[in-house]
Coordinates of N, CA, C and O in Angstrom, one line a residue:
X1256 N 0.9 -1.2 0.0 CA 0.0 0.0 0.0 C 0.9 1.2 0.0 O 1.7 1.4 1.0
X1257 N 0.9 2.1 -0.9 CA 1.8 3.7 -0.8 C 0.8 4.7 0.5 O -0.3 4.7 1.1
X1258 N 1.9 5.3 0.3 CA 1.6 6.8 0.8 C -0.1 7.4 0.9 O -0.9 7.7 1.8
X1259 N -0.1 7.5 -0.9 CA -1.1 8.0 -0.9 C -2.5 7.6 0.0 O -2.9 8.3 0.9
X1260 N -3.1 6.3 -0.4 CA -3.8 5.1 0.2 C -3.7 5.2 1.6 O -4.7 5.3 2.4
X1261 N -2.3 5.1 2.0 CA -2.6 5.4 3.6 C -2.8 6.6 4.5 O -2.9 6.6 5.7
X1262 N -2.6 7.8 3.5 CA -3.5 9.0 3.7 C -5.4 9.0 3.7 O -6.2 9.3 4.6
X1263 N -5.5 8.4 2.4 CA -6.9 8.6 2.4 C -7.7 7.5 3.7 O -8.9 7.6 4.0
X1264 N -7.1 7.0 4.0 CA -7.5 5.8 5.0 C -7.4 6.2 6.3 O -8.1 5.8 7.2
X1265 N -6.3 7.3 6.5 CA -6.2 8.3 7.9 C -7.5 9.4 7.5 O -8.1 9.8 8.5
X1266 N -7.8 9.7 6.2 CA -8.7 11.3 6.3 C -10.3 10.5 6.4 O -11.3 11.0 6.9
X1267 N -10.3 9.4 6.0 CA -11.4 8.7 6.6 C -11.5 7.8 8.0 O -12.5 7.5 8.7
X1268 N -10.8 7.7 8.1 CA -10.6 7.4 10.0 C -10.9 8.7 10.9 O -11.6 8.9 11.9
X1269 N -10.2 9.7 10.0 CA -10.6 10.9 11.5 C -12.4 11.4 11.3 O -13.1 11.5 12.2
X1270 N -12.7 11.6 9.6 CA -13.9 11.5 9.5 C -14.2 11.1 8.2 O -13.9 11.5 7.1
X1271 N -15.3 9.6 8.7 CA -15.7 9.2 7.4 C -16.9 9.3 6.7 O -17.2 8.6 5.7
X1272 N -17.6 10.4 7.3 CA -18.5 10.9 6.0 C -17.3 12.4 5.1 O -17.9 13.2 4.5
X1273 N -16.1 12.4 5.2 CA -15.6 13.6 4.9 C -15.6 13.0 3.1 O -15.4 11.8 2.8
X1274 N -15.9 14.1 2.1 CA -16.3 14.1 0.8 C -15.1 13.5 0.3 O -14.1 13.3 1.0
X1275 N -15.1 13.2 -1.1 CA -14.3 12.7 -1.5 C -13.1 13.7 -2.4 O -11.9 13.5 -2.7
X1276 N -14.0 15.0 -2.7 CA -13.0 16.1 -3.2 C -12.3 16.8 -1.8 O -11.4 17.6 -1.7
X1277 N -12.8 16.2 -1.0 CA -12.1 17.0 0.4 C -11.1 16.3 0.5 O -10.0 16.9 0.8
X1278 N -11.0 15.0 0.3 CA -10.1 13.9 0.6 C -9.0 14.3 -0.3 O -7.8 14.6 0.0
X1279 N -9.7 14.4 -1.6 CA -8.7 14.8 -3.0 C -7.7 16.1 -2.5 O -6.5 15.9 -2.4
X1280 N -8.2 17.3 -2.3 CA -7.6 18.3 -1.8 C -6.3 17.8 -1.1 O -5.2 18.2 -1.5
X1281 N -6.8 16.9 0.0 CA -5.9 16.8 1.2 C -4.4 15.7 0.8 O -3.3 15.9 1.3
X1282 N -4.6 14.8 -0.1 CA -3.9 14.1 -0.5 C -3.3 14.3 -2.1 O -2.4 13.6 -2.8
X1283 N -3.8 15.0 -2.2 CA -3.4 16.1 -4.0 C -3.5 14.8 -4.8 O -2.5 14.4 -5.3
X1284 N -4.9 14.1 -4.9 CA -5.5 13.9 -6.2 C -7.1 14.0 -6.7 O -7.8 14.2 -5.7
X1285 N -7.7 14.0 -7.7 CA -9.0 14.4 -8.2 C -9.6 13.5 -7.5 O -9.2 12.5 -6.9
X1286 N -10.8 14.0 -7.6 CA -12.5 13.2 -6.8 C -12.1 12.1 -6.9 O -11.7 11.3 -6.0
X1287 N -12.4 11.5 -8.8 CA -12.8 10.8 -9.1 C -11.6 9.8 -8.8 O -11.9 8.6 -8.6
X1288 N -10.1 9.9 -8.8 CA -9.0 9.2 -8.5 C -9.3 9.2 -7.0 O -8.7 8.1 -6.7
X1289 N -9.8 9.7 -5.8 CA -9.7 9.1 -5.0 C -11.1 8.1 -4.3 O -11.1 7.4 -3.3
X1290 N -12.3 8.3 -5.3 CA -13.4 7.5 -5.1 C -12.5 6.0 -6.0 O -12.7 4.9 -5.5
X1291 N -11.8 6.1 -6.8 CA -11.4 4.4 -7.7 C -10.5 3.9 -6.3 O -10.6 2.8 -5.8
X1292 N -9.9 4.8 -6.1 CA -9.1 4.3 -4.8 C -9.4 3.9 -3.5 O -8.8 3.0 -3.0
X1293 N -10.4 4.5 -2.9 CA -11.6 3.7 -1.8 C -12.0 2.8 -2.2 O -11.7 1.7 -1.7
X1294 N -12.8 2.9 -3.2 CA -13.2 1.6 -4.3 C -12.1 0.2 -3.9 O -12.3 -0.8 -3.1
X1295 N -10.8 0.8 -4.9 CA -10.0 -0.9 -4.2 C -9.4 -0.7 -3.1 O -8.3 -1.1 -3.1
X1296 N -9.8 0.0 -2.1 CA -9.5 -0.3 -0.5 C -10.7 -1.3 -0.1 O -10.4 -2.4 0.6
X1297 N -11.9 -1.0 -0.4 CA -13.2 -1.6 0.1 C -12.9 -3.1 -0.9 O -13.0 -4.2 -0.3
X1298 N -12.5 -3.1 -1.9 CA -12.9 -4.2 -2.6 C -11.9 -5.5 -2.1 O -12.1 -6.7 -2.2
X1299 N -10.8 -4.9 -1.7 CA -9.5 -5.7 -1.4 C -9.4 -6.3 0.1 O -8.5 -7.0 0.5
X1300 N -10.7 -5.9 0.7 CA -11.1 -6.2 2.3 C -9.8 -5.2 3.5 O -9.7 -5.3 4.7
X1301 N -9.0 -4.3 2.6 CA -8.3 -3.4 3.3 C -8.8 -2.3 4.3 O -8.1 -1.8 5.3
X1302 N -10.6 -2.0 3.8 CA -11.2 -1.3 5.0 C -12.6 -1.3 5.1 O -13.3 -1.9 4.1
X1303 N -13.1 -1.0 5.8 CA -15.1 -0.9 5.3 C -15.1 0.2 5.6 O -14.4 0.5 6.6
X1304 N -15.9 1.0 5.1 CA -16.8 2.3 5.6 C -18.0 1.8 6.3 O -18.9 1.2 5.7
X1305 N -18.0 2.1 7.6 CA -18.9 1.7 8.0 C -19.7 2.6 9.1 O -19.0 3.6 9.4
X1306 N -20.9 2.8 9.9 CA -21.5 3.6 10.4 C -21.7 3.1 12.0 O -22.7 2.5 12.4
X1307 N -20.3 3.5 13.0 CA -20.1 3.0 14.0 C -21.3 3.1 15.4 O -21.9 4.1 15.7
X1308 N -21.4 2.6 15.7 CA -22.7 2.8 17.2 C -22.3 2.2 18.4 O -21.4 1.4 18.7
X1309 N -23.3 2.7 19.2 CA -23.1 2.1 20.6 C -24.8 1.7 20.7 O -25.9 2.2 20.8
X1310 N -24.1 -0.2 20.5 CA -25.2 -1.2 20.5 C -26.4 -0.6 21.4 O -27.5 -0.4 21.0
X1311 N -26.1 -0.4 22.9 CA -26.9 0.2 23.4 C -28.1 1.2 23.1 O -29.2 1.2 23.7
X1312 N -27.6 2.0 22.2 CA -28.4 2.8 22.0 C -29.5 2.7 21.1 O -30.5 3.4 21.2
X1313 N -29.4 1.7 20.1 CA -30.0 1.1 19.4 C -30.6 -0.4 19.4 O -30.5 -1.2 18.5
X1314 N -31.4 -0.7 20.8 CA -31.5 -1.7 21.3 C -31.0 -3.1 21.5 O -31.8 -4.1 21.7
X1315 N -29.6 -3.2 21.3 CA -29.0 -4.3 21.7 C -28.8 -3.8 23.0 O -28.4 -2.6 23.2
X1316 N -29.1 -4.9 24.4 CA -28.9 -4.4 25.6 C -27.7 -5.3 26.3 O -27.3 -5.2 27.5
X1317 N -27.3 -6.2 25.4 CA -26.3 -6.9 26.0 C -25.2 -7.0 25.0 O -25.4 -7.0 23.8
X1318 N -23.9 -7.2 25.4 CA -22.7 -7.2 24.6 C -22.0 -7.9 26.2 O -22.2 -7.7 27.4
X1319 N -21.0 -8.9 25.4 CA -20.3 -9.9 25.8 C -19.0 -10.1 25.0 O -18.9 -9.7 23.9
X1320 N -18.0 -10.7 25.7 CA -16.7 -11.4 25.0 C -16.6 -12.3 25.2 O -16.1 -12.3 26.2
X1321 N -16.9 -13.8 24.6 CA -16.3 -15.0 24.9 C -15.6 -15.6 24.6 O -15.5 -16.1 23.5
X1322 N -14.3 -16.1 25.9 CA -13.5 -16.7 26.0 C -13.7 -18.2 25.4 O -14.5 -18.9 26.1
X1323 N -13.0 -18.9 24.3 CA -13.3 -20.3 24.0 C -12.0 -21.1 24.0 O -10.9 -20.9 23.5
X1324 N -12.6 -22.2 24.7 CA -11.5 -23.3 24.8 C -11.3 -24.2 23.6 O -12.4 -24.8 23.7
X1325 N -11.0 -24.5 23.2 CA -11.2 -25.5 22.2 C -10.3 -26.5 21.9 O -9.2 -26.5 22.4
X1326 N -10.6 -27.5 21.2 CA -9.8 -29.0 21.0 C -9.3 -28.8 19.4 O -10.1 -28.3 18.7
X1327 N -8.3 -29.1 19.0 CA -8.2 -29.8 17.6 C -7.9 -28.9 16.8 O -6.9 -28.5 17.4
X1328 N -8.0 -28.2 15.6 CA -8.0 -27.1 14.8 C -8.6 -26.3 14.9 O -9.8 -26.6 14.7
X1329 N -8.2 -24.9 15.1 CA -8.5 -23.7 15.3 C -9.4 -23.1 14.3 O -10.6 -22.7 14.5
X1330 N -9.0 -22.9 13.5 CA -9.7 -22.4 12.1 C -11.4 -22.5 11.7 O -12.3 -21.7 11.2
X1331 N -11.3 -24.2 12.1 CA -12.7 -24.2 11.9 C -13.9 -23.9 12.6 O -15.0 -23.9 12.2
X1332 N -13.5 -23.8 13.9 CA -14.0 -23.4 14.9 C -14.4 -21.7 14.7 O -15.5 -21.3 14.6
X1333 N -12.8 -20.9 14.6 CA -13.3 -19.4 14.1 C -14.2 -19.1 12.9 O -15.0 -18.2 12.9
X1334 N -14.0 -20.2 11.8 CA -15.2 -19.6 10.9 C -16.5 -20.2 11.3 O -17.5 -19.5 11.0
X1335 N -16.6 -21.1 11.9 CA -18.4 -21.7 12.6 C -18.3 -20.3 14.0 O -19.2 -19.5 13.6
X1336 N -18.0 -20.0 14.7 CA -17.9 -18.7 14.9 C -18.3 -17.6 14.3 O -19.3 -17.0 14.9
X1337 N -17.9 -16.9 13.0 CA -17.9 -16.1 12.2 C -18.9 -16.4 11.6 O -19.0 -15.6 10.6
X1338 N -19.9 -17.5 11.4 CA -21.1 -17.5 10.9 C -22.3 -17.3 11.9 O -23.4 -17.0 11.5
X1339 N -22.2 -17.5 12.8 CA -23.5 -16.8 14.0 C -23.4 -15.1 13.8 O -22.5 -14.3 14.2
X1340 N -24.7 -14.8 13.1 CA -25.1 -13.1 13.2 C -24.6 -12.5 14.2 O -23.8 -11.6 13.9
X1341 N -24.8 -12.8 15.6 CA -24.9 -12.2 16.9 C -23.1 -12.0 16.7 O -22.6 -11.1 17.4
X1342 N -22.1 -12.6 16.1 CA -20.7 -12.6 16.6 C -20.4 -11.1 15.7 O -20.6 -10.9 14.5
X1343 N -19.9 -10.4 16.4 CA -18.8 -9.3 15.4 C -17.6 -9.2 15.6 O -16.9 -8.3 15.3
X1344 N -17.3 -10.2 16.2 CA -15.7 -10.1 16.0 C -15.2 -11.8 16.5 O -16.0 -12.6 16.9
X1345 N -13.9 -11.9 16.3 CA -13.6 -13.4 16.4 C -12.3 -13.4 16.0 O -11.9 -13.2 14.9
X1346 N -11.2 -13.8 17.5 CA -10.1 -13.5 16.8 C -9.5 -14.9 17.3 O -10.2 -15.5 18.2
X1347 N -8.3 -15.7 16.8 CA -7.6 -16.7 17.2 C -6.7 -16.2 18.6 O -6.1 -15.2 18.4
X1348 N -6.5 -16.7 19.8 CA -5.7 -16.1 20.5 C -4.6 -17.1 21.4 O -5.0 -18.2 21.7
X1349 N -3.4 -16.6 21.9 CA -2.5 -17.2 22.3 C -2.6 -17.3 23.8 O -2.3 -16.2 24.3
X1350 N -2.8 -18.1 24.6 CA -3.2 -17.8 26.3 C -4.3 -18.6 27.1 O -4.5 -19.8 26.7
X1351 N -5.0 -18.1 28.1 CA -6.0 -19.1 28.9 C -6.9 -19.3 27.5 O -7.2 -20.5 27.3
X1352 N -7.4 -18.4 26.5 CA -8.2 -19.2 25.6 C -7.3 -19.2 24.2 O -6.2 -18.7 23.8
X1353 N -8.3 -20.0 23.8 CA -7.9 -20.4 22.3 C -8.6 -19.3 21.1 O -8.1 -19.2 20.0
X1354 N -9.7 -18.7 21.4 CA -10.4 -18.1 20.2 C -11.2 -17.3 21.6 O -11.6 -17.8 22.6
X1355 N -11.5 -15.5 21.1 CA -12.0 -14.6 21.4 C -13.2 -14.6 20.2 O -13.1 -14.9 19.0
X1356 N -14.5 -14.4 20.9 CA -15.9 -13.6 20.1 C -16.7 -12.8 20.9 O -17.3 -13.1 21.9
X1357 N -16.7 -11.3 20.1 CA -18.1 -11.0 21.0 C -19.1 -10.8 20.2 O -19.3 -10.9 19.0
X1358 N -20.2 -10.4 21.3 CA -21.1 -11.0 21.0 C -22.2 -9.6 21.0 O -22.3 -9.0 22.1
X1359 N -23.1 -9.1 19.9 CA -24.4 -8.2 20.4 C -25.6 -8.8 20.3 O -25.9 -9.4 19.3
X1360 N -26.3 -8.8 21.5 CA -27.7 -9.4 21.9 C -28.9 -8.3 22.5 O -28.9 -7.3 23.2
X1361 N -29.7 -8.9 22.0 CA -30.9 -7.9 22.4 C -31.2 -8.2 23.7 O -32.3 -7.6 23.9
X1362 N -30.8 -9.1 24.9 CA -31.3 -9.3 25.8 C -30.4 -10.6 26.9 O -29.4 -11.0 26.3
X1363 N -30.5 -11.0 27.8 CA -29.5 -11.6 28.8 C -30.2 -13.0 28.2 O -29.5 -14.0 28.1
X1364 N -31.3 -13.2 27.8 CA -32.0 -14.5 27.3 C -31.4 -14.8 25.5 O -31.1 -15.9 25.0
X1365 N -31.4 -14.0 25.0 CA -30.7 -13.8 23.8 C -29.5 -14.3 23.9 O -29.2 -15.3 23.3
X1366 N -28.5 -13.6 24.6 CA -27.1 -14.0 25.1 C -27.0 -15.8 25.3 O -26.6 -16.6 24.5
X1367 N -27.5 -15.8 26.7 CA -27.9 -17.0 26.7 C -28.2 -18.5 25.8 O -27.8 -19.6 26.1
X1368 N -29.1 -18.2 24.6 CA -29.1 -19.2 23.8 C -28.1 -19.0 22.8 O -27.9 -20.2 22.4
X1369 N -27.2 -18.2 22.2 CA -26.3 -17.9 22.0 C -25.2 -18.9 22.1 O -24.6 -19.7 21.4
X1370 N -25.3 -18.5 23.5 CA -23.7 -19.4 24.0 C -24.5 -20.8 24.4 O -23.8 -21.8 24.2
X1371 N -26.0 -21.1 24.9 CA -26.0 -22.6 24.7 C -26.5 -23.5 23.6 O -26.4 -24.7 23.6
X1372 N -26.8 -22.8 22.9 CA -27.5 -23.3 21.2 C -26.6 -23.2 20.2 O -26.6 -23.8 19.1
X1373 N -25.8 -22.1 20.6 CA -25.0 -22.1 18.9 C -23.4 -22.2 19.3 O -22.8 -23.0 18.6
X1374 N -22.9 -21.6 20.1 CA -21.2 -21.8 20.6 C -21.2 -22.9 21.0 O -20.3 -23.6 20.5
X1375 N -21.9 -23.3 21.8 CA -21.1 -24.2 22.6 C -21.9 -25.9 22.0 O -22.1 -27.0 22.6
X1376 N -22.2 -25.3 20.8 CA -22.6 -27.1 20.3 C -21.7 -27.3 18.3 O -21.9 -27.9 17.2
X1377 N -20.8 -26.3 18.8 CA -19.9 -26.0 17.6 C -18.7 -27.0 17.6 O -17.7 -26.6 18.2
X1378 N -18.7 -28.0 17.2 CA -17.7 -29.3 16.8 C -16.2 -28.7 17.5 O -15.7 -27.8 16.8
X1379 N -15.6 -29.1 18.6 CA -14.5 -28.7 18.6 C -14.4 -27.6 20.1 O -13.4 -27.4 20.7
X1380 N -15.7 -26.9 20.6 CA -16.0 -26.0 21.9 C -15.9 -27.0 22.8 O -16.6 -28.1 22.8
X1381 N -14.8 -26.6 23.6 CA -14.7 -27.0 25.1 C -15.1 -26.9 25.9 O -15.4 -27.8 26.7
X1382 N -15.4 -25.6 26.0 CA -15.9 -24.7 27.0 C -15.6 -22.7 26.7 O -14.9 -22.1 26.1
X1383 N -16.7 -22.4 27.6 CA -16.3 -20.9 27.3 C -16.3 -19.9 28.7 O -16.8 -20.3 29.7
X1384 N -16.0 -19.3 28.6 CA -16.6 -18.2 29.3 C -16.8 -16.4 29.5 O -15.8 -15.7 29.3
X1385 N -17.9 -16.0 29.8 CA -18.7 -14.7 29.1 C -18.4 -14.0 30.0 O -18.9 -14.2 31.1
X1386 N -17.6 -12.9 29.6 CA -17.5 -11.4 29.8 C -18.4 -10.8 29.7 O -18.0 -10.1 28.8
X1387 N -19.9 -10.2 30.1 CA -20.8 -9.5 30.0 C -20.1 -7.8 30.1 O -19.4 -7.4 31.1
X1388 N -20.5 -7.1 28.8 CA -20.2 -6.1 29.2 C -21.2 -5.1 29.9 O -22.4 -5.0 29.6
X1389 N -20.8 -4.4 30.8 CA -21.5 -3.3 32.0 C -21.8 -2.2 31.1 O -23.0 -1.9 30.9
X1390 N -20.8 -1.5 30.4 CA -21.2 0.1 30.3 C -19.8 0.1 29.3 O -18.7 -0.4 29.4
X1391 N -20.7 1.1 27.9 CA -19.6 0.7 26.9 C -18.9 2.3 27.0 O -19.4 3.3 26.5
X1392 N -17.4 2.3 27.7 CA -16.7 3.5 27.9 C -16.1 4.1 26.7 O -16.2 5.3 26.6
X1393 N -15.3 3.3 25.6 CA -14.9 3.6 24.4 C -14.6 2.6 23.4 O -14.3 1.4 23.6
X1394 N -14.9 3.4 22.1 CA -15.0 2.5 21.1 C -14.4 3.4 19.9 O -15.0 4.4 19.4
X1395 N -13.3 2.9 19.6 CA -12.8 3.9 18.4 C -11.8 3.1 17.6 O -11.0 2.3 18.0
X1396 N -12.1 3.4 16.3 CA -11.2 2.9 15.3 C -10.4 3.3 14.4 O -10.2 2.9 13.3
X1397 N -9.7 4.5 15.3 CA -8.8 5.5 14.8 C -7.3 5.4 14.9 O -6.5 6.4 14.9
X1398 N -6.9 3.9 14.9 CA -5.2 3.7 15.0 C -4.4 4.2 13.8 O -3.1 4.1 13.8
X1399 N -5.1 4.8 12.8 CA -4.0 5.0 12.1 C -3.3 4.0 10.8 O -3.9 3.0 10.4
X1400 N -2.5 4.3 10.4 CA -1.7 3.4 8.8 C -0.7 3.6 9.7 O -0.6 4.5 10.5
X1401 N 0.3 2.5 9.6 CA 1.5 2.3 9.2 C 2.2 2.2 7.9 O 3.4 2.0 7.9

């Protein structure tokens, strides 16, 4: 990825409804060269534009992390993971667990079948266990390019 690319990727991190001739201005190229260029940032799975929230607010009343133990091959586990709606995130990890997911739910019963209807009857779950989140203090996706 150049220079340029990891400019327009910073001017939409700090704000991403900012226009695309604004972007242009800021990184000294035309509109339309920096909309082809978002284009294969989005296309190449290098970023999403996306419209960030606090689940809360928009009636999800539970958010969770769960810790998974698992047996055998990792992988398949993270993608049967990554196919439950409720998961938005799912990472492989090195330590007391084997695979991180959290989880947005509309409710502590929701949560609930969740982790006993769909996690934990996933070929290969050990065991888990749920981090309920309290009160969501920050959420930002503003690290930056290297």
């Amino acid at each position: 990825m150049d220079d340029v690319s990891k400019a327009i990727i910073a001017e939409l991190q700090e704000d991403g409804r900012r226009s695309y001739a604004a972007i242009g201005k800021a990184v000294g190229l035309s509109e339309a060269a920096v909309r082809q260029r978002v284009q294969r940032l989005v296309d190449s799975g290098v970023m999403q534009v996306v419209a960030v929230t606090d689940p809360t607010e928009i009636g999800f009343a539970r958010q969770a992390m769960i810790g998974i133990r698992a047996s055998g091959e990792l992988e398949p586990v993270a993608d049967a993971l990554a196919e439950v709606k409720e998961v938005d995130y799912v990472v492989i990890t090195a330590g007391s667990f084997d695979l991180l997911a959290e989880v947005v739910c509309e409710s502590d019963a929701h949560l609930l079948e969740i982790i006993s209807r769909r996690i934990r009857t996933i070929p290969g779950v050990m065991s888990t266990e749920t981090l309920v989140y309290l009160k969501l203090r920050k959420q930002t996706y503003s690290w930056g390019v290297r």
